[in-house]
Amino acid sequence: MYRAESVTASCRPRTATIIVDPVRRSAALEHRGASAAHGRVDDLRNRDQLTEIHIDAVDGQDDDLLLIYRPARPADTESGGAILFRRQTDGAIPHGHPPAVSTLAQVLFDGLRAEAPNAPLLAHVALALRAILPCAGPRAEAGAPRGGLAGWQERRATAFMEERLDQSFPVSAVADACGLSVNHFSRAFRRSLGKPPHRWLLDRRIDRARELLRATAMSLADIALACGFAEQSHFTRVFTRTVGMPPGAWRRNVD
């Protein structure tokens, strides 16, 4: 049974936004204004959570429609996602989607123009679209392993750690930046990058240390600190285990 929520037919922005709750099977219009809707579109696109579909305009109207699917749980980014329908009149619209997609999208556009939009109908059609377009959640990039990080999460995690190679921080801080629990993040990171976060971080710190050993005259103690090692002895042990020789010997061989 679809549950209706309060929806009013006030003046709608050029980009209409429908918030879909798959768990409660309900839908409601969001009235934030065109600029807020466009900002949300940019954010979803940057996080690889947006499926964008172009369809033909009708009666010269080229408004947009954004469907946002709420995640089942706030921290569960994998169950969320969005579809942006863009209606254009340029006559060069690529149609790479099933025919039913355009039909269902038109039902949504027509429903939004009604005096009192039918929330249960909006939810029903939006969920049908999601069933047809399974990519309407966070999309796995080409070659990405199943169960790994989304593209935006991988970029955010690696950038977070790259920026803090000289600092000490817990894995939970990186997981929080990706909106995941520590256990979920650690499993997904290993599946995506082939090694656990701690190992990836140590390898990057050793890479940075080799750059400094090769290009600077910094002491081993200073390089250790610059690469996030609290003590030179720890740095030497990790470097030797990773590279096969102590950092001092490695520097002399490079020279």
PDB file of C-alpha atoms in Angstrom:
ATOM      1  CA  MET A   1       0.000   0.000   0.000  1.00  0.00           C
ATOM      2  CA  TYR A   2       1.387   3.370  -0.978  1.00  0.00           C
ATOM      3  CA  ARG A   3       1.025   6.058   1.657  1.00  0.00           C
ATOM      4  CA  ALA A   4       0.120   9.597   0.648  1.00  0.00           C
ATOM      5  CA  GLU A   5       1.924  12.519   2.211  1.00  0.00           C
ATOM      6  CA  SER A   6       0.975  16.154   2.216  1.00  0.00           C
ATOM      7  CA  VAL A   7       1.785  17.647  -1.171  1.00  0.00           C
ATOM      8  CA  THR A   8       0.698  21.087  -2.297  1.00  0.00           C
ATOM      9  CA  ALA A   9       0.505  22.488  -5.783  1.00  0.00           C
ATOM     10  CA  SER A  10       2.281  25.762  -5.180  1.00  0.00           C
ATOM     11  CA  CYS A  11       4.374  27.475  -7.830  1.00  0.00           C
ATOM     12  CA  ARG A  12       7.001  24.956  -8.880  1.00  0.00           C
ATOM     13  CA  PRO A  13      10.581  25.747  -9.859  1.00  0.00           C
ATOM     14  CA  ARG A  14      11.962  24.880 -13.266  1.00  0.00           C
ATOM     15  CA  THR A  15      13.647  21.847 -11.690  1.00  0.00           C
ATOM     16  CA  ALA A  16      10.977  19.990  -9.733  1.00  0.00           C
ATOM     17  CA  THR A  17      12.276  17.662  -7.018  1.00  0.00           C
ATOM     18  CA  ILE A  18      10.458  14.576  -5.766  1.00  0.00           C
ATOM     19  CA  ILE A  19      11.763  12.851  -2.650  1.00  0.00           C
ATOM     20  CA  VAL A  20      11.000   9.130  -2.757  1.00  0.00           C
ATOM     21  CA  ASP A  21      11.061   6.952   0.351  1.00  0.00           C
ATOM     22  CA  PRO A  22      11.403   3.347  -0.927  1.00  0.00           C
ATOM     23  CA  VAL A  23      10.940   1.861   2.555  1.00  0.00           C
ATOM     24  CA  ARG A  24       7.667   3.652   3.293  1.00  0.00           C
ATOM     25  CA  ARG A  25       6.728   3.688  -0.398  1.00  0.00           C
ATOM     26  CA  SER A  26       5.827   7.354  -0.261  1.00  0.00           C
ATOM     27  CA  ALA A  27       6.763  10.490  -2.162  1.00  0.00           C
ATOM     28  CA  ALA A  28       6.613  14.215  -1.553  1.00  0.00           C
ATOM     29  CA  LEU A  29       7.526  17.354  -3.433  1.00  0.00           C
ATOM     30  CA  GLU A  30      10.408  19.445  -2.155  1.00  0.00           C
ATOM     31  CA  HIS A  31      10.099  23.200  -2.578  1.00  0.00           C
ATOM     32  CA  ARG A  32      13.590  24.661  -2.285  1.00  0.00           C
ATOM     33  CA  GLY A  33      13.768  26.810  -5.384  1.00  0.00           C
ATOM     34  CA  ALA A  34      15.644  26.298  -8.636  1.00  0.00           C
ATOM     35  CA  SER A  35      19.100  27.291  -7.324  1.00  0.00           C
ATOM     36  CA  ALA A  36      18.898  24.842  -4.423  1.00  0.00           C
ATOM     37  CA  ALA A  37      17.738  22.073  -6.749  1.00  0.00           C
ATOM     38  CA  HIS A  38      20.632  22.727  -9.141  1.00  0.00           C
ATOM     39  CA  GLY A  39      23.089  22.681  -6.244  1.00  0.00           C
ATOM     40  CA  ARG A  40      21.742  19.326  -5.197  1.00  0.00           C
ATOM     41  CA  VAL A  41      22.098  18.016  -8.742  1.00  0.00           C
ATOM     42  CA  ASP A  42      25.774  19.064  -8.787  1.00  0.00           C
ATOM     43  CA  ASP A  43      26.390  17.378  -5.436  1.00  0.00           C
ATOM     44  CA  LEU A  44      24.740  14.120  -6.538  1.00  0.00           C
ATOM     45  CA  ARG A  45      26.681  14.166  -9.810  1.00  0.00           C
ATOM     46  CA  ASN A  46      30.004  14.714  -8.001  1.00  0.00           C
ATOM     47  CA  ARG A  47      29.266  11.729  -5.757  1.00  0.00           C
ATOM     48  CA  ASP A  48      28.377   9.461  -8.684  1.00  0.00           C
ATOM     49  CA  GLN A  49      24.836   9.075  -7.350  1.00  0.00           C
ATOM     50  CA  LEU A  50      23.023  10.600 -10.304  1.00  0.00           C
ATOM     51  CA  THR A  51      21.609   8.911 -13.388  1.00  0.00           C
ATOM     52  CA  GLU A  52      20.906  11.584 -16.013  1.00  0.00           C
ATOM     53  CA  ILE A  53      18.397  10.943 -18.802  1.00  0.00           C
ATOM     54  CA  HIS A  54      17.394  13.291 -21.625  1.00  0.00           C
ATOM     55  CA  ILE A  55      13.859  13.035 -23.007  1.00  0.00           C
ATOM     56  CA  ASP A  56      11.955  15.012 -25.614  1.00  0.00           C
ATOM     57  CA  ALA A  57      10.208  18.186 -24.535  1.00  0.00           C
ATOM     58  CA  VAL A  58       6.417  18.355 -24.824  1.00  0.00           C
ATOM     59  CA  ASP A  59       4.546  21.512 -25.881  1.00  0.00           C
ATOM     60  CA  GLY A  60       7.789  23.440 -25.820  1.00  0.00           C
ATOM     61  CA  GLN A  61       8.293  22.871 -22.079  1.00  0.00           C
ATOM     62  CA  ASP A  62      11.877  21.949 -21.251  1.00  0.00           C
ATOM     63  CA  ASP A  63      11.689  21.774 -17.456  1.00  0.00           C
ATOM     64  CA  ASP A  64      13.666  19.204 -15.468  1.00  0.00           C
ATOM     65  CA  LEU A  65      12.632  16.607 -12.911  1.00  0.00           C
ATOM     66  CA  LEU A  66      14.859  15.272 -10.135  1.00  0.00           C
ATOM     67  CA  LEU A  67      13.916  12.056  -8.328  1.00  0.00           C
ATOM     68  CA  ILE A  68      15.870  11.516  -5.110  1.00  0.00           C
ATOM     69  CA  TYR A  69      15.629   8.084  -3.493  1.00  0.00           C
ATOM     70  CA  ARG A  70      16.241   8.201   0.227  1.00  0.00           C
ATOM     71  CA  PRO A  71      18.635   5.554   1.585  1.00  0.00           C
ATOM     72  CA  ALA A  72      17.140   2.904   3.822  1.00  0.00           C
ATOM     73  CA  ARG A  73      19.433   4.150   6.598  1.00  0.00           C
ATOM     74  CA  PRO A  74      21.213   7.527   6.800  1.00  0.00           C
ATOM     75  CA  ALA A  75      24.685   5.960   6.625  1.00  0.00           C
ATOM     76  CA  ASP A  76      23.763   3.480   3.883  1.00  0.00           C
ATOM     77  CA  THR A  77      24.710   5.385   0.737  1.00  0.00           C
ATOM     78  CA  GLU A  78      24.345   2.268  -1.417  1.00  0.00           C
ATOM     79  CA  SER A  79      20.546   2.236  -1.120  1.00  0.00           C
ATOM     80  CA  GLY A  80      20.123   5.863  -2.169  1.00  0.00           C
ATOM     81  CA  GLY A  81      20.495   7.511  -5.529  1.00  0.00           C
ATOM     82  CA  ALA A  82      18.776   9.862  -7.947  1.00  0.00           C
ATOM     83  CA  ILE A  83      17.464  10.232 -11.499  1.00  0.00           C
ATOM     84  CA  LEU A  84      17.497  13.553 -13.314  1.00  0.00           C
ATOM     85  CA  PHE A  85      15.182  13.869 -16.319  1.00  0.00           C
ATOM     86  CA  ARG A  86      16.047  16.743 -18.637  1.00  0.00           C
ATOM     87  CA  ARG A  87      13.508  17.648 -21.300  1.00  0.00           C
ATOM     88  CA  GLN A  88      15.083  19.449 -24.227  1.00  0.00           C
ATOM     89  CA  THR A  89      13.907  20.791 -27.564  1.00  0.00           C
ATOM     90  CA  ASP A  90      17.231  20.746 -29.417  1.00  0.00           C
ATOM     91  CA  GLY A  91      16.181  17.761 -31.543  1.00  0.00           C
ATOM     92  CA  ALA A  92      19.365  15.802 -30.762  1.00  0.00           C
ATOM     93  CA  ILE A  93      18.305  13.746 -27.759  1.00  0.00           C
ATOM     94  CA  PRO A  94      20.115  10.415 -27.341  1.00  0.00           C
ATOM     95  CA  HIS A  95      17.663   7.603 -26.536  1.00  0.00           C
ATOM     96  CA  GLY A  96      19.663   4.792 -24.929  1.00  0.00           C
ATOM     97  CA  HIS A  97      17.002   3.834 -22.389  1.00  0.00           C
ATOM     98  CA  PRO A  98      13.994   1.467 -22.565  1.00  0.00           C
ATOM     99  CA  PRO A  99      10.849   2.981 -24.168  1.00  0.00           C
ATOM    100  CA  ALA A 100       8.951   2.618 -20.877  1.00  0.00           C
ATOM    101  CA  VAL A 101      11.275   5.145 -19.246  1.00  0.00           C
ATOM    102  CA  SER A 102      10.006   8.045 -21.351  1.00  0.00           C
ATOM    103  CA  THR A 103       6.413   6.963 -20.786  1.00  0.00           C
ATOM    104  CA  LEU A 104       6.790   6.784 -17.004  1.00  0.00           C
ATOM    105  CA  ALA A 105       8.684  10.065 -16.939  1.00  0.00           C
ATOM    106  CA  GLN A 106       5.846  11.731 -18.825  1.00  0.00           C
ATOM    107  CA  VAL A 107       3.367  10.414 -16.245  1.00  0.00           C
ATOM    108  CA  LEU A 108       5.428  12.123 -13.546  1.00  0.00           C
ATOM    109  CA  PHE A 109       5.628  15.421 -15.430  1.00  0.00           C
ATOM    110  CA  ASP A 110       1.859  15.350 -16.037  1.00  0.00           C
ATOM    111  CA  GLY A 111       1.205  14.524 -12.395  1.00  0.00           C
ATOM    112  CA  LEU A 112       3.259  17.494 -11.234  1.00  0.00           C
ATOM    113  CA  ARG A 113       1.126  19.859 -13.307  1.00  0.00           C
ATOM    114  CA  ALA A 114      -2.087  18.699 -11.637  1.00  0.00           C
ATOM    115  CA  GLU A 115      -3.731  20.987  -9.093  1.00  0.00           C
ATOM    116  CA  ALA A 116      -3.148  18.418  -6.355  1.00  0.00           C
ATOM    117  CA  PRO A 117      -0.316  16.036  -7.311  1.00  0.00           C
ATOM    118  CA  ASN A 118      -1.096  12.443  -6.393  1.00  0.00           C
ATOM    119  CA  ALA A 119       1.691  11.425  -3.994  1.00  0.00           C
ATOM    120  CA  PRO A 120       0.957   7.664  -4.099  1.00  0.00           C
ATOM    121  CA  LEU A 121       1.063   7.778  -7.901  1.00  0.00           C
ATOM    122  CA  LEU A 122       4.365   9.693  -7.876  1.00  0.00           C
ATOM    123  CA  ALA A 123       5.862   7.093  -5.546  1.00  0.00           C
ATOM    124  CA  HIS A 124       4.541   4.180  -7.598  1.00  0.00           C
ATOM    125  CA  VAL A 125       5.941   5.542 -10.862  1.00  0.00           C
ATOM    126  CA  ALA A 126       9.266   6.596  -9.303  1.00  0.00           C
ATOM    127  CA  LEU A 127       9.813   3.121  -7.864  1.00  0.00           C
ATOM    128  CA  ALA A 128       8.892   1.545 -11.193  1.00  0.00           C
ATOM    129  CA  LEU A 129      11.530   3.730 -12.855  1.00  0.00           C
ATOM    130  CA  ARG A 130      14.101   2.635 -10.338  1.00  0.00           C
ATOM    131  CA  ALA A 131      13.287  -1.010 -11.046  1.00  0.00           C
ATOM    132  CA  ILE A 132      13.831  -0.392 -14.759  1.00  0.00           C
ATOM    133  CA  LEU A 133      16.998   1.643 -14.143  1.00  0.00           C
ATOM    134  CA  PRO A 134      19.015  -0.195 -11.475  1.00  0.00           C
ATOM    135  CA  CYS A 135      21.788   2.333 -12.078  1.00  0.00           C
ATOM    136  CA  ALA A 136      19.655   4.921 -10.237  1.00  0.00           C
ATOM    137  CA  GLY A 137      21.759   4.370  -7.151  1.00  0.00           C
ATOM    138  CA  PRO A 138      25.499   4.962  -6.639  1.00  0.00           C
ATOM    139  CA  ARG A 139      27.016   3.645  -9.858  1.00  0.00           C
ATOM    140  CA  ALA A 140      29.934   1.258  -9.958  1.00  0.00           C
ATOM    141  CA  GLU A 141      32.522   2.684 -12.325  1.00  0.00           C
ATOM    142  CA  ALA A 142      33.764   0.541 -15.181  1.00  0.00           C
ATOM    143  CA  GLY A 143      35.730  -2.374 -13.768  1.00  0.00           C
ATOM    144  CA  ALA A 144      34.906  -1.511 -10.156  1.00  0.00           C
ATOM    145  CA  PRO A 145      34.489  -4.644  -8.032  1.00  0.00           C
ATOM    146  CA  ARG A 146      31.087  -5.436  -6.572  1.00  0.00           C
ATOM    147  CA  GLY A 147      30.887  -4.406  -2.935  1.00  0.00           C
ATOM    148  CA  GLY A 148      33.724  -1.885  -3.270  1.00  0.00           C
ATOM    149  CA  LEU A 149      33.670   1.851  -2.722  1.00  0.00           C
ATOM    150  CA  ALA A 150      31.671   4.118  -4.985  1.00  0.00           C
ATOM    151  CA  GLY A 151      33.853   6.281  -7.212  1.00  0.00           C
ATOM    152  CA  TRP A 152      33.330   9.400  -5.109  1.00  0.00           C
ATOM    153  CA  GLN A 153      34.088   7.463  -1.903  1.00  0.00           C
ATOM    154  CA  GLU A 154      37.350   6.102  -3.293  1.00  0.00           C
ATOM    155  CA  ARG A 155      38.426   9.578  -4.410  1.00  0.00           C
ATOM    156  CA  ARG A 156      37.444  11.122  -1.095  1.00  0.00           C
ATOM    157  CA  ALA A 157      39.183   8.434   0.974  1.00  0.00           C
ATOM    158  CA  THR A 158      42.471   8.566  -0.932  1.00  0.00           C
ATOM    159  CA  ALA A 159      42.481  12.378  -1.026  1.00  0.00           C
ATOM    160  CA  PHE A 160      41.731  12.503   2.721  1.00  0.00           C
ATOM    161  CA  MET A 161      44.738  10.309   3.474  1.00  0.00           C
ATOM    162  CA  GLU A 162      47.037  11.944   0.900  1.00  0.00           C
ATOM    163  CA  GLU A 163      46.435  15.313   2.557  1.00  0.00           C
ATOM    164  CA  ARG A 164      47.378  13.861   5.959  1.00  0.00           C
ATOM    165  CA  LEU A 165      50.430  11.728   5.246  1.00  0.00           C
ATOM    166  CA  ASP A 166      52.309  13.654   7.944  1.00  0.00           C
ATOM    167  CA  GLN A 167      49.542  13.254  10.528  1.00  0.00           C
ATOM    168  CA  SER A 168      48.122  10.566  12.772  1.00  0.00           C
ATOM    169  CA  PHE A 169      44.399   9.838  12.386  1.00  0.00           C
ATOM    170  CA  PRO A 170      42.078   6.855  12.938  1.00  0.00           C
ATOM    171  CA  VAL A 171      40.480   4.853  10.149  1.00  0.00           C
ATOM    172  CA  SER A 172      37.130   5.974  11.551  1.00  0.00           C
ATOM    173  CA  ALA A 173      37.896   9.538  10.388  1.00  0.00           C
ATOM    174  CA  VAL A 174      38.251   8.349   6.778  1.00  0.00           C
ATOM    175  CA  ALA A 175      35.154   6.168   7.075  1.00  0.00           C
ATOM    176  CA  ASP A 176      33.156   9.134   8.377  1.00  0.00           C
ATOM    177  CA  ALA A 177      34.290  11.229   5.401  1.00  0.00           C
ATOM    178  CA  CYS A 178      32.804   8.534   3.146  1.00  0.00           C
ATOM    179  CA  GLY A 179      29.582   8.158   5.130  1.00  0.00           C
ATOM    180  CA  LEU A 180      30.308   4.539   6.107  1.00  0.00           C
ATOM    181  CA  SER A 181      30.873   2.524   9.257  1.00  0.00           C
ATOM    182  CA  VAL A 182      34.474   1.522   9.946  1.00  0.00           C
ATOM    183  CA  ASN A 183      33.867  -2.154   9.142  1.00  0.00           C
ATOM    184  CA  HIS A 184      31.956  -1.436   5.941  1.00  0.00           C
ATOM    185  CA  PHE A 185      34.553   1.094   4.816  1.00  0.00           C
ATOM    186  CA  SER A 186      37.493  -1.212   5.521  1.00  0.00           C
ATOM    187  CA  ARG A 187      35.939  -4.094   3.570  1.00  0.00           C
ATOM    188  CA  ALA A 188      34.930  -1.903   0.634  1.00  0.00           C
ATOM    189  CA  PHE A 189      38.315  -0.148   0.538  1.00  0.00           C
ATOM    190  CA  ARG A 190      40.177  -3.439   0.416  1.00  0.00           C
ATOM    191  CA  ARG A 191      37.904  -4.728  -2.338  1.00  0.00           C
ATOM    192  CA  SER A 192      38.402  -1.565  -4.409  1.00  0.00           C
ATOM    193  CA  LEU A 193      42.132  -0.966  -3.906  1.00  0.00           C
ATOM    194  CA  GLY A 194      43.416  -4.449  -3.147  1.00  0.00           C
ATOM    195  CA  LYS A 195      44.758  -3.664   0.317  1.00  0.00           C
ATOM    196  CA  PRO A 196      43.377  -2.445   3.658  1.00  0.00           C
ATOM    197  CA  PRO A 197      43.422   1.306   4.420  1.00  0.00           C
ATOM    198  CA  HIS A 198      46.323   1.017   6.876  1.00  0.00           C
ATOM    199  CA  ARG A 199      48.498  -0.799   4.339  1.00  0.00           C
ATOM    200  CA  TRP A 200      47.607   1.687   1.602  1.00  0.00           C
ATOM    201  CA  LEU A 201      48.540   4.566   3.890  1.00  0.00           C
ATOM    202  CA  LEU A 202      51.875   3.006   4.863  1.00  0.00           C
ATOM    203  CA  ASP A 203      52.746   2.404   1.212  1.00  0.00           C
ATOM    204  CA  ARG A 204      51.958   6.018   0.321  1.00  0.00           C
ATOM    205  CA  ARG A 205      54.081   7.246   3.228  1.00  0.00           C
ATOM    206  CA  ILE A 206      56.988   5.152   2.007  1.00  0.00           C
ATOM    207  CA  ASP A 207      56.490   6.521  -1.516  1.00  0.00           C
ATOM    208  CA  ARG A 208      56.638  10.043  -0.099  1.00  0.00           C
ATOM    209  CA  ALA A 209      59.738   9.151   1.904  1.00  0.00           C
ATOM    210  CA  ARG A 210      61.495   7.939  -1.258  1.00  0.00           C
ATOM    211  CA  GLU A 211      60.627  11.204  -2.976  1.00  0.00           C
ATOM    212  CA  LEU A 212      62.154  13.176  -0.107  1.00  0.00           C
ATOM    213  CA  LEU A 213      65.209  10.929   0.109  1.00  0.00           C
ATOM    214  CA  ARG A 214      65.838  11.383  -3.591  1.00  0.00           C
ATOM    215  CA  ALA A 215      65.087  15.098  -3.955  1.00  0.00           C
ATOM    216  CA  THR A 216      66.113  16.673  -0.638  1.00  0.00           C
ATOM    217  CA  ALA A 217      68.912  16.683   1.911  1.00  0.00           C
ATOM    218  CA  MET A 218      66.516  16.295   4.838  1.00  0.00           C
ATOM    219  CA  SER A 219      67.682  14.142   7.715  1.00  0.00           C
ATOM    220  CA  LEU A 220      66.110  10.729   8.221  1.00  0.00           C
ATOM    221  CA  ALA A 221      64.472  11.981  11.420  1.00  0.00           C
ATOM    222  CA  ASP A 222      62.844  14.903   9.602  1.00  0.00           C
ATOM    223  CA  ILE A 223      61.693  12.671   6.746  1.00  0.00           C
ATOM    224  CA  ALA A 224      60.170  10.271   9.269  1.00  0.00           C
ATOM    225  CA  LEU A 225      58.119  13.109  10.795  1.00  0.00           C
ATOM    226  CA  ALA A 226      57.153  14.502   7.393  1.00  0.00           C
ATOM    227  CA  CYS A 227      55.790  11.095   6.440  1.00  0.00           C
ATOM    228  CA  GLY A 228      53.739  10.519   9.573  1.00  0.00           C
ATOM    229  CA  PHE A 229      56.130   8.354  11.598  1.00  0.00           C
ATOM    230  CA  ALA A 230      56.483   9.388  15.226  1.00  0.00           C
ATOM    231  CA  GLU A 231      59.952   7.837  15.514  1.00  0.00           C
ATOM    232  CA  GLN A 232      62.842   7.356  13.099  1.00  0.00           C
ATOM    233  CA  SER A 233      63.241   3.757  14.254  1.00  0.00           C
ATOM    234  CA  HIS A 234      59.677   2.928  13.220  1.00  0.00           C
ATOM    235  CA  PHE A 235      60.194   4.651   9.877  1.00  0.00           C
ATOM    236  CA  THR A 236      63.389   2.642   9.301  1.00  0.00           C
ATOM    237  CA  ARG A 237      61.685  -0.654  10.106  1.00  0.00           C
ATOM    238  CA  VAL A 238      58.728  -0.015   7.790  1.00  0.00           C
ATOM    239  CA  PHE A 239      60.945   1.318   4.998  1.00  0.00           C
ATOM    240  CA  THR A 240      63.287  -1.673   5.212  1.00  0.00           C
ATOM    241  CA  ARG A 241      60.412  -4.151   5.245  1.00  0.00           C
ATOM    242  CA  THR A 242      58.785  -2.457   2.237  1.00  0.00           C
ATOM    243  CA  VAL A 243      61.783  -1.548   0.067  1.00  0.00           C
ATOM    244  CA  GLY A 244      64.264  -4.237   1.108  1.00  0.00           C
ATOM    245  CA  MET A 245      66.973  -1.943   2.524  1.00  0.00           C
ATOM    246  CA  PRO A 246      67.261   0.838   5.126  1.00  0.00           C
ATOM    247  CA  PRO A 247      66.452   4.401   3.974  1.00  0.00           C
ATOM    248  CA  GLY A 248      70.072   5.570   4.356  1.00  0.00           C
ATOM    249  CA  ALA A 249      71.363   2.780   2.108  1.00  0.00           C
ATOM    250  CA  TRP A 250      68.571   3.400  -0.384  1.00  0.00           C
ATOM    251  CA  ARG A 251      69.536   7.088  -0.587  1.00  0.00           C
ATOM    252  CA  ARG A 252      73.191   6.265  -1.192  1.00  0.00           C
ATOM    253  CA  ASN A 253      72.272   3.825  -3.977  1.00  0.00           C
ATOM    254  CA  VAL A 254      70.093   6.443  -5.649  1.00  0.00           C
ATOM    255  CA  ASP A 255      72.867   8.998  -5.455  1.00  0.00           C
TER     256      ASP A 255
END
